[in-house]
Amino acid sequence: MPDAGGMPDYGHPLRFGAFITPVNSPASQPVRLAVLSEQLGFDLVTFQDHPYQASYLDTWTLLSWVGAQTERVQLSGNVLNLPLRQPAVLARAAASLDLLSGGRVSLGIGAGGFWDAIEAMGGRRLTPAQSVDALDEAIEVFRGIWDAAERSPLRAGGEYYRVAGAKRGPAPAHEIPVWIGAYKPRMLDLVGRKADGWLPSLPYLEPGDLPRGNHLIDQAAATAGRDPREVTRLLNIPAGQSADDLVRLALEDGISTFIVMGDDPEGLRRFAGEVAPAVREQVDRARGQRGTQPPGRVRNSTALARRRPGIDYDAVPPSLASRAVEPGDAGYARYTSSYLRGGAPGLVLRPQTAAEVRDALAVASRHRHLPLGIFSAGHGLSGRSLNDGGLVIDVGALNAIEVLDAHSGRVRVGPGARWADVAQALAPHGLAISSGDYGGVGVGGLATAGGIGWLAREHGLTIDHLLGVDVVLADGTLTQASATQNPDLFWAMRGAGANFGVAVGFEFWAAHVGRLAFAQFVFDASDTAGFLRRWGTAIEAADRSVSGEVILGARQGRQRYAQAMLVADSSDPDTIVERLQPIADIAPLLDHSVALTSYDQIMTSLLSEAPQQGQGEPHSHSGLIRHLTPAFGQAAAALLDARASYFFQIRAVGGAVSDVPSDATAYGWRDANFSVAAFGTRASGLDRWWETLTPHMEGMYLSFESATGPEVLQRAFPREHLTRLRALKRAYDPTGLFRDNFFIDPAAVDSAA
Ligand SMILES: Cc1cc2nc3c(=O)[nH]c(=O)nc-3n(C[C@H](O)[C@H](O)[C@H](O)COP(=O)(O)OP(=O)(O)OC[C@H]3O[C@@H](n4cnc5c(N)ncnc54)[C@H](O)[C@@H]3O)c2cc1C
């Protein structure tokens, strides 16, 4: 794009690379040069690709090897030989290496040459016109494979590379740029229409080729509705090119990436030590004088076409723009599924600091017409951390875990950490925080709602271990809430936190926890009502060191199984047996195992590292109940017999949870000894059957409830709590910015008043 002085400088950041010959004798040579290049500060290492050349290493294998030997430097073919590299497979390989290398791959590609050699290797000879069409198809295939967010199978290509229903993915770690090595007008037209970069070699250019090429590319880009700045201009240059030459090429021909050819370590050293800094200095100075603006992140037209209505994308502040994820971006697949839900947000902001959370909330407050999700680790049931067409603030990067004082157990944890990570970080200090039963759940969602975990009866809820929390409020203020600072807010954050702000840091006191037992029992629960009654009695009578849950499903034939998982916090086998035996005796035991283990091992064993794949909306109900009475047992058995729930879970609370006075935290149902959760579907009649259970309940735990709406709030909080929460909502979030997780409407008339 011509700058104010009429000269092309697209404003891209200057980068320097090495062009290394992939010789295979000695095979270590190109690797050594690549490692040296990284040490010298080069931004990228590139290798030519001649798969028919017996004296060369295979370039793709070499790239993978170099990726493993380096840490920072970008990797690319310069350029890969398309006729001998099947595009769908190449796309998958590039995505794989991008994931393995932490987002360091670029796809330099060329249409081919040396056709006799290509034919000798089984490749197909193409005319120049055919080569352009083939590369055009290949680019569609690359991007189609990388578009893991799109769920339909990939159909792309045509005459040269027909892909007929390929599985997409994996999504690369970053948006892999496609750079084309091109010289002729038709190929330059393709660069303008589709590529992310133009990569010619200076020795093959005639005077005037660069401006002519830029002009053709810019024209083609503009005709295709693209911003010419989407196309980075790269250039292979011979070693020995002077800094002045390169400055001219940068300022007059728009070249921003110089890749120095030659396999001489001294040449690389000289270039990195003398030429590159001189070019950088002069170009920066000239750009400063001209007022050249860096283009920021330029999205291609395909990505722009996927933007959702009602979002002012240009208003995203620079602090967040570079990490923001939009529907057309490579990282978007992460936000199309959480653990239980599907999603299609219009914009994901990924702050890394509390200040950036404030910036993100400023964007959110200008988009009140859209849903707003706060995303920590994506396990929300009540909370909609994903949405359709709205904003999502992903606090996953705020995931630090710090032991402040191992003796007293004071720890600081970011909302983006997962509980398995917390358990692992605390284990070497002999510490644990009772969180939930599943290691993948996020700190942000659970520690603002309650936290019913494996040590609940012994150590209470997660929120009972909270000493303080740093919160960014709706108006952007970063504040602290603790027993002494903003105690009202601290009260609200422990049970209704999602309504009051974005928690950006938690301080907990962790308990000293040693070896303990993890037991799994499978019971015959065909006498379901009787089983539930006996389960309730046995758990209430058990030592407080015993906590856990039982899960029931539909009958199989006449039989119904109940699967129980229990923790007994003791390392003494006799004590463990003594505490668990009364529970094991309540019904015919079909299978059992008891292992001596540790809290962190339990949390990490119940964890999947696979990408989340939730789709649709979960349908669940929650209730808190004091005792599993015969009447409750009969109602629950009838619900299960009607197949209204495929997953019916009863967790132990009580014990230390009940030691905390009801009015101490927003979570108020402290008398309950059990939390009941039922997952089903609308079609299974769950709602209707659940109504038969609610008369036995005294409230509910909002983390297991998928319904929303004001009537749900009446059950989630005791009446006085709800009155107080409404008053606090009016003080802290009067306009209702946080409304996507059990919205406490500040304007609602308080029925209790
Ligand atoms: C497999 C599974 C097992 C579970 N086991 C347990 C369990 O044993 N015990 C238990 O108590 N719960 C359990 N839960 C429920 C879980 O605690 C909640 O769903 C919790 O909200 C998930 O937190 P997250 O950060 O992973 O979810 P996300 O989906 O990321 O967030 C859910 C909601 O929490 C709120 N939120 C998230 N981060 C913040 C933040 N930083 N500040 C303010 N609000 C925030 C938002 O409203 C958001 O919509 C389980 C859920 C699943 C799916």
PDB file of C-alpha atoms in Angstrom, residues 452-664:
ATOM      1  CA  ILE A 452     -18.603 -29.770  46.578  1.00  0.00           C
ATOM      2  CA  GLY A 453     -15.645 -32.112  46.518  1.00  0.00           C
ATOM      3  CA  TRP A 454     -13.978 -35.279  47.704  1.00  0.00           C
ATOM      4  CA  LEU A 455     -13.173 -33.817  51.108  1.00  0.00           C
ATOM      5  CA  ALA A 456     -16.396 -31.843  51.610  1.00  0.00           C
ATOM      6  CA  ARG A 457     -17.536 -33.420  54.884  1.00  0.00           C
ATOM      7  CA  GLU A 458     -14.067 -33.090  56.404  1.00  0.00           C
ATOM      8  CA  HIS A 459     -12.957 -29.710  55.042  1.00  0.00           C
ATOM      9  CA  GLY A 460     -16.122 -27.971  53.812  1.00  0.00           C
ATOM     10  CA  LEU A 461     -16.807 -26.299  50.489  1.00  0.00           C
ATOM     11  CA  THR A 462     -14.099 -24.719  48.359  1.00  0.00           C
ATOM     12  CA  ILE A 463     -15.512 -21.274  49.136  1.00  0.00           C
ATOM     13  CA  ASP A 464     -15.086 -22.019  52.849  1.00  0.00           C
ATOM     14  CA  HIS A 465     -11.336 -21.950  52.247  1.00  0.00           C
ATOM     15  CA  LEU A 466     -11.351 -18.601  50.547  1.00  0.00           C
ATOM     16  CA  LEU A 467      -9.393 -15.853  52.310  1.00  0.00           C
ATOM     17  CA  GLY A 468      -9.854 -13.233  49.656  1.00  0.00           C
ATOM     18  CA  VAL A 469     -10.593 -12.674  46.019  1.00  0.00           C
ATOM     19  CA  ASP A 470      -9.523  -9.984  43.547  1.00  0.00           C
ATOM     20  CA  VAL A 471     -12.443  -8.947  41.403  1.00  0.00           C
ATOM     21  CA  VAL A 472     -12.828  -6.697  38.387  1.00  0.00           C
ATOM     22  CA  LEU A 473     -16.251  -5.140  38.790  1.00  0.00           C
ATOM     23  CA  ALA A 474     -18.708  -4.186  36.070  1.00  0.00           C
ATOM     24  CA  ASP A 475     -17.416  -0.598  36.021  1.00  0.00           C
ATOM     25  CA  GLY A 476     -13.840  -1.833  35.518  1.00  0.00           C
ATOM     26  CA  THR A 477     -12.643  -1.261  39.071  1.00  0.00           C
ATOM     27  CA  LEU A 478     -10.200  -3.856  40.343  1.00  0.00           C
ATOM     28  CA  THR A 479     -11.051  -4.457  43.955  1.00  0.00           C
ATOM     29  CA  GLN A 480     -10.297  -6.892  46.727  1.00  0.00           C
ATOM     30  CA  ALA A 481     -12.878  -8.699  48.745  1.00  0.00           C
ATOM     31  CA  SER A 482     -12.096 -10.414  52.037  1.00  0.00           C
ATOM     32  CA  ALA A 483     -13.362 -10.547  55.580  1.00  0.00           C
ATOM     33  CA  THR A 484     -11.935  -7.064  56.136  1.00  0.00           C
ATOM     34  CA  GLN A 485     -12.122  -5.456  52.685  1.00  0.00           C
ATOM     35  CA  ASN A 486     -15.539  -5.127  51.068  1.00  0.00           C
ATOM     36  CA  PRO A 487     -16.946  -7.900  53.282  1.00  0.00           C
ATOM     37  CA  ASP A 488     -20.352  -7.632  51.594  1.00  0.00           C
ATOM     38  CA  LEU A 489     -18.797  -8.355  48.237  1.00  0.00           C
ATOM     39  CA  PHE A 490     -16.771 -11.177  49.779  1.00  0.00           C
ATOM     40  CA  TRP A 491     -19.997 -12.657  51.124  1.00  0.00           C
ATOM     41  CA  ALA A 492     -21.627 -12.475  47.678  1.00  0.00           C
ATOM     42  CA  MET A 493     -18.603 -13.854  45.819  1.00  0.00           C
ATOM     43  CA  ARG A 494     -18.854 -17.057  47.850  1.00  0.00           C
ATOM     44  CA  GLY A 495     -21.888 -18.583  46.194  1.00  0.00           C
ATOM     45  CA  ALA A 496     -23.094 -15.967  43.729  1.00  0.00           C
ATOM     46  CA  GLY A 497     -19.762 -14.680  42.465  1.00  0.00           C
ATOM     47  CA  ALA A 498     -20.598 -14.855  38.771  1.00  0.00           C
ATOM     48  CA  ASN A 499     -23.145 -12.062  39.275  1.00  0.00           C
ATOM     49  CA  PHE A 500     -20.682  -9.600  40.753  1.00  0.00           C
ATOM     50  CA  GLY A 501     -17.594  -9.442  38.613  1.00  0.00           C
ATOM     51  CA  VAL A 502     -14.748 -11.349  37.072  1.00  0.00           C
ATOM     52  CA  ALA A 503     -12.595 -13.011  39.704  1.00  0.00           C
ATOM     53  CA  VAL A 504      -8.953 -12.563  38.651  1.00  0.00           C
ATOM     54  CA  GLY A 505      -7.188 -14.066  41.670  1.00  0.00           C
ATOM     55  CA  PHE A 506      -8.156 -16.164  44.670  1.00  0.00           C
ATOM     56  CA  GLU A 507      -6.347 -16.557  47.966  1.00  0.00           C
ATOM     57  CA  PHE A 508      -7.181 -19.803  49.761  1.00  0.00           C
ATOM     58  CA  TRP A 509      -5.984 -21.601  52.827  1.00  0.00           C
ATOM     59  CA  ALA A 510      -5.306 -25.161  51.869  1.00  0.00           C
ATOM     60  CA  ALA A 511      -5.513 -28.060  54.314  1.00  0.00           C
ATOM     61  CA  HIS A 512      -2.702 -30.463  55.142  1.00  0.00           C
ATOM     62  CA  VAL A 513      -3.753 -33.719  53.509  1.00  0.00           C
ATOM     63  CA  GLY A 514      -1.706 -36.907  53.345  1.00  0.00           C
ATOM     64  CA  ARG A 515      -2.251 -40.346  51.832  1.00  0.00           C
ATOM     65  CA  LEU A 516      -5.894 -41.346  51.684  1.00  0.00           C
ATOM     66  CA  ALA A 517      -8.156 -44.080  50.345  1.00  0.00           C
ATOM     67  CA  PHE A 518     -10.196 -43.929  47.167  1.00  0.00           C
ATOM     68  CA  ALA A 519     -12.917 -46.579  47.057  1.00  0.00           C
ATOM     69  CA  GLN A 520     -15.207 -47.645  44.232  1.00  0.00           C
ATOM     70  CA  PHE A 521     -18.219 -49.831  44.961  1.00  0.00           C
ATOM     71  CA  VAL A 522     -20.762 -51.195  42.525  1.00  0.00           C
ATOM     72  CA  PHE A 523     -24.019 -52.101  44.276  1.00  0.00           C
ATOM     73  CA  ASP A 524     -27.109 -53.909  43.198  1.00  0.00           C
ATOM     74  CA  ALA A 525     -29.597 -51.076  43.732  1.00  0.00           C
ATOM     75  CA  SER A 526     -32.613 -52.856  42.266  1.00  0.00           C
ATOM     76  CA  ASP A 527     -34.462 -51.990  45.478  1.00  0.00           C
ATOM     77  CA  THR A 528     -33.781 -48.369  44.614  1.00  0.00           C
ATOM     78  CA  ALA A 529     -35.848 -46.650  47.300  1.00  0.00           C
ATOM     79  CA  GLY A 530     -34.408 -48.889  50.010  1.00  0.00           C
ATOM     80  CA  PHE A 531     -30.891 -48.450  48.669  1.00  0.00           C
ATOM     81  CA  LEU A 532     -31.152 -44.668  48.740  1.00  0.00           C
ATOM     82  CA  ARG A 533     -32.503 -44.642  52.271  1.00  0.00           C
ATOM     83  CA  ARG A 534     -29.718 -46.905  53.524  1.00  0.00           C
ATOM     84  CA  TRP A 535     -27.101 -44.899  51.591  1.00  0.00           C
ATOM     85  CA  GLY A 536     -28.318 -41.723  53.278  1.00  0.00           C
ATOM     86  CA  THR A 537     -28.234 -43.238  56.742  1.00  0.00           C
ATOM     87  CA  ALA A 538     -24.789 -44.766  56.245  1.00  0.00           C
ATOM     88  CA  ILE A 539     -23.241 -41.565  54.887  1.00  0.00           C
ATOM     89  CA  GLU A 540     -24.694 -39.408  57.661  1.00  0.00           C
ATOM     90  CA  ALA A 541     -23.365 -41.863  60.237  1.00  0.00           C
ATOM     91  CA  ALA A 542     -19.938 -42.116  58.635  1.00  0.00           C
ATOM     92  CA  ASP A 543     -16.861 -40.439  60.026  1.00  0.00           C
ATOM     93  CA  ARG A 544     -16.354 -36.968  58.567  1.00  0.00           C
ATOM     94  CA  SER A 545     -13.247 -38.100  56.813  1.00  0.00           C
ATOM     95  CA  VAL A 546     -15.571 -39.991  54.418  1.00  0.00           C
ATOM     96  CA  SER A 547     -17.086 -38.059  51.485  1.00  0.00           C
ATOM     97  CA  GLY A 548     -18.206 -39.090  48.054  1.00  0.00           C
ATOM     98  CA  GLU A 549     -21.020 -39.765  45.676  1.00  0.00           C
ATOM     99  CA  VAL A 550     -23.227 -42.410  44.183  1.00  0.00           C
ATOM    100  CA  ILE A 551     -24.549 -42.479  40.616  1.00  0.00           C
ATOM    101  CA  LEU A 552     -27.626 -44.357  39.457  1.00  0.00           C
ATOM    102  CA  GLY A 553     -29.039 -44.871  35.988  1.00  0.00           C
ATOM    103  CA  ALA A 554     -31.761 -46.809  34.242  1.00  0.00           C
ATOM    104  CA  ARG A 555     -32.460 -50.454  35.037  1.00  0.00           C
ATOM    105  CA  GLN A 556     -30.719 -53.039  32.943  1.00  0.00           C
ATOM    106  CA  GLY A 557     -33.291 -55.793  32.739  1.00  0.00           C
ATOM    107  CA  ARG A 558     -34.694 -55.941  36.265  1.00  0.00           C
ATOM    108  CA  GLN A 559     -31.444 -54.865  37.819  1.00  0.00           C
ATOM    109  CA  ARG A 560     -30.230 -51.381  38.632  1.00  0.00           C
ATOM    110  CA  TYR A 561     -26.627 -50.663  39.466  1.00  0.00           C
ATOM    111  CA  ALA A 562     -25.364 -47.935  41.723  1.00  0.00           C
ATOM    112  CA  GLN A 563     -21.786 -46.818  41.315  1.00  0.00           C
ATOM    113  CA  ALA A 564     -20.263 -45.223  44.386  1.00  0.00           C
ATOM    114  CA  MET A 565     -16.969 -43.392  44.686  1.00  0.00           C
ATOM    115  CA  LEU A 566     -15.764 -42.495  48.155  1.00  0.00           C
ATOM    116  CA  VAL A 567     -12.728 -40.926  49.729  1.00  0.00           C
ATOM    117  CA  ALA A 568     -11.716 -41.888  53.254  1.00  0.00           C
ATOM    118  CA  ASP A 569      -9.026 -39.559  54.517  1.00  0.00           C
ATOM    119  CA  SER A 570      -6.790 -41.998  56.324  1.00  0.00           C
ATOM    120  CA  SER A 571      -3.661 -43.912  55.404  1.00  0.00           C
ATOM    121  CA  ASP A 572      -4.279 -46.671  57.930  1.00  0.00           C
ATOM    122  CA  PRO A 573      -5.865 -49.729  56.248  1.00  0.00           C
ATOM    123  CA  ASP A 574      -7.730 -50.836  59.386  1.00  0.00           C
ATOM    124  CA  THR A 575      -9.214 -47.391  59.883  1.00  0.00           C
ATOM    125  CA  ILE A 576     -10.211 -47.220  56.213  1.00  0.00           C
ATOM    126  CA  VAL A 577     -11.987 -50.583  56.389  1.00  0.00           C
ATOM    127  CA  GLU A 578     -13.658 -49.610  59.632  1.00  0.00           C
ATOM    128  CA  ARG A 579     -15.012 -46.402  58.080  1.00  0.00           C
ATOM    129  CA  LEU A 580     -16.083 -47.836  54.735  1.00  0.00           C
ATOM    130  CA  GLN A 581     -17.414 -51.244  55.730  1.00  0.00           C
ATOM    131  CA  PRO A 582     -20.771 -49.939  57.031  1.00  0.00           C
ATOM    132  CA  ILE A 583     -21.336 -48.297  53.653  1.00  0.00           C
ATOM    133  CA  ALA A 584     -20.273 -51.392  51.721  1.00  0.00           C
ATOM    134  CA  ASP A 585     -22.833 -53.400  53.709  1.00  0.00           C
ATOM    135  CA  ILE A 586     -25.939 -51.459  52.640  1.00  0.00           C
ATOM    136  CA  ALA A 587     -26.704 -53.556  49.532  1.00  0.00           C
ATOM    137  CA  PRO A 588     -25.326 -56.512  47.583  1.00  0.00           C
ATOM    138  CA  LEU A 589     -21.829 -55.498  46.510  1.00  0.00           C
ATOM    139  CA  LEU A 590     -21.119 -56.556  42.942  1.00  0.00           C
ATOM    140  CA  ASP A 591     -17.659 -55.127  42.615  1.00  0.00           C
ATOM    141  CA  HIS A 592     -15.322 -53.051  44.694  1.00  0.00           C
ATOM    142  CA  SER A 593     -11.823 -51.647  44.840  1.00  0.00           C
ATOM    143  CA  VAL A 594     -10.022 -49.577  47.422  1.00  0.00           C
ATOM    144  CA  ALA A 595      -6.705 -47.920  46.659  1.00  0.00           C
ATOM    145  CA  LEU A 596      -4.356 -46.031  48.901  1.00  0.00           C
ATOM    146  CA  THR A 597      -3.519 -42.938  46.950  1.00  0.00           C
ATOM    147  CA  SER A 598      -3.228 -39.151  47.185  1.00  0.00           C
ATOM    148  CA  TYR A 599      -5.614 -36.299  46.535  1.00  0.00           C
ATOM    149  CA  ASP A 600      -3.709 -35.062  43.485  1.00  0.00           C
ATOM    150  CA  GLN A 601      -3.670 -38.540  41.987  1.00  0.00           C
ATOM    151  CA  ILE A 602      -7.442 -38.747  42.276  1.00  0.00           C
ATOM    152  CA  MET A 603      -7.844 -35.325  40.677  1.00  0.00           C
ATOM    153  CA  THR A 604      -5.499 -36.044  37.789  1.00  0.00           C
ATOM    154  CA  SER A 605      -6.822 -39.533  37.104  1.00  0.00           C
ATOM    155  CA  LEU A 606     -10.304 -38.076  36.633  1.00  0.00           C
ATOM    156  CA  LEU A 607      -9.268 -35.749  33.863  1.00  0.00           C
ATOM    157  CA  SER A 608      -9.255 -35.824  30.109  1.00  0.00           C
ATOM    158  CA  GLU A 609      -6.782 -33.715  28.138  1.00  0.00           C
ATOM    159  CA  ALA A 610      -8.740 -34.249  24.907  1.00  0.00           C
ATOM    160  CA  PRO A 611     -10.300 -31.134  23.354  1.00  0.00           C
ATOM    161  CA  GLN A 612     -13.747 -30.412  24.750  1.00  0.00           C
ATOM    162  CA  GLN A 613     -16.484 -31.646  22.442  1.00  0.00           C
ATOM    163  CA  GLY A 614     -19.767 -30.601  24.045  1.00  0.00           C
ATOM    164  CA  GLN A 615     -22.600 -29.723  21.685  1.00  0.00           C
ATOM    165  CA  GLY A 616     -26.137 -28.539  22.302  1.00  0.00           C
ATOM    166  CA  GLU A 617     -27.363 -27.682  25.788  1.00  0.00           C
ATOM    167  CA  PRO A 618     -27.170 -29.894  28.877  1.00  0.00           C
ATOM    168  CA  HIS A 619     -30.433 -30.433  30.694  1.00  0.00           C
ATOM    169  CA  SER A 620     -30.072 -30.948  34.425  1.00  0.00           C
ATOM    170  CA  HIS A 621     -31.664 -30.155  37.753  1.00  0.00           C
ATOM    171  CA  SER A 622     -30.203 -29.766  41.184  1.00  0.00           C
ATOM    172  CA  GLY A 623     -31.500 -30.065  44.700  1.00  0.00           C
ATOM    173  CA  LEU A 624     -30.084 -29.965  48.214  1.00  0.00           C
ATOM    174  CA  ILE A 625     -31.684 -32.234  50.759  1.00  0.00           C
ATOM    175  CA  ARG A 626     -31.196 -32.854  54.483  1.00  0.00           C
ATOM    176  CA  HIS A 627     -31.997 -36.562  54.667  1.00  0.00           C
ATOM    177  CA  LEU A 628     -32.679 -39.232  52.055  1.00  0.00           C
ATOM    178  CA  THR A 629     -36.091 -40.057  53.481  1.00  0.00           C
ATOM    179  CA  PRO A 630     -38.187 -43.058  52.388  1.00  0.00           C
ATOM    180  CA  ALA A 631     -40.530 -40.669  50.555  1.00  0.00           C
ATOM    181  CA  PHE A 632     -37.613 -39.136  48.644  1.00  0.00           C
ATOM    182  CA  GLY A 633     -36.295 -42.616  47.855  1.00  0.00           C
ATOM    183  CA  GLN A 634     -39.622 -43.672  46.389  1.00  0.00           C
ATOM    184  CA  ALA A 635     -39.947 -40.516  44.307  1.00  0.00           C
ATOM    185  CA  ALA A 636     -36.368 -40.897  43.027  1.00  0.00           C
ATOM    186  CA  ALA A 637     -36.949 -44.574  42.194  1.00  0.00           C
ATOM    187  CA  ALA A 638     -40.083 -43.660  40.234  1.00  0.00           C
ATOM    188  CA  LEU A 639     -38.150 -40.978  38.326  1.00  0.00           C
ATOM    189  CA  LEU A 640     -35.456 -43.482  37.451  1.00  0.00           C
ATOM    190  CA  ASP A 641     -37.971 -46.189  36.522  1.00  0.00           C
ATOM    191  CA  ALA A 642     -39.589 -43.711  34.134  1.00  0.00           C
ATOM    192  CA  ARG A 643     -36.146 -43.288  32.493  1.00  0.00           C
ATOM    193  CA  ALA A 644     -36.403 -39.556  33.069  1.00  0.00           C
ATOM    194  CA  SER A 645     -32.702 -39.322  33.988  1.00  0.00           C
ATOM    195  CA  TYR A 646     -29.738 -41.143  32.534  1.00  0.00           C
ATOM    196  CA  PHE A 647     -27.376 -39.852  35.221  1.00  0.00           C
ATOM    197  CA  PHE A 648     -28.670 -39.406  38.767  1.00  0.00           C
ATOM    198  CA  GLN A 649     -26.030 -38.400  41.262  1.00  0.00           C
ATOM    199  CA  ILE A 650     -26.094 -37.924  45.002  1.00  0.00           C
ATOM    200  CA  ARG A 651     -23.098 -36.270  46.621  1.00  0.00           C
ATOM    201  CA  ALA A 652     -22.314 -35.989  50.293  1.00  0.00           C
ATOM    202  CA  VAL A 653     -22.260 -32.557  51.881  1.00  0.00           C
ATOM    203  CA  GLY A 654     -23.002 -31.970  55.579  1.00  0.00           C
ATOM    204  CA  GLY A 655     -20.155 -32.354  58.064  1.00  0.00           C
ATOM    205  CA  ALA A 656     -17.801 -29.384  57.836  1.00  0.00           C
ATOM    206  CA  VAL A 657     -20.062 -27.751  55.249  1.00  0.00           C
ATOM    207  CA  SER A 658     -22.781 -27.552  57.906  1.00  0.00           C
ATOM    208  CA  ASP A 659     -20.375 -26.128  60.502  1.00  0.00           C
ATOM    209  CA  VAL A 660     -20.388 -22.816  58.646  1.00  0.00           C
ATOM    210  CA  PRO A 661     -23.354 -20.637  59.634  1.00  0.00           C
ATOM    211  CA  SER A 662     -25.923 -20.259  56.860  1.00  0.00           C
ATOM    212  CA  ASP A 663     -25.553 -16.481  56.750  1.00  0.00           C
ATOM    213  CA  ALA A 664     -21.746 -16.570  56.467  1.00  0.00           C
TER     214      ALA A 664
END
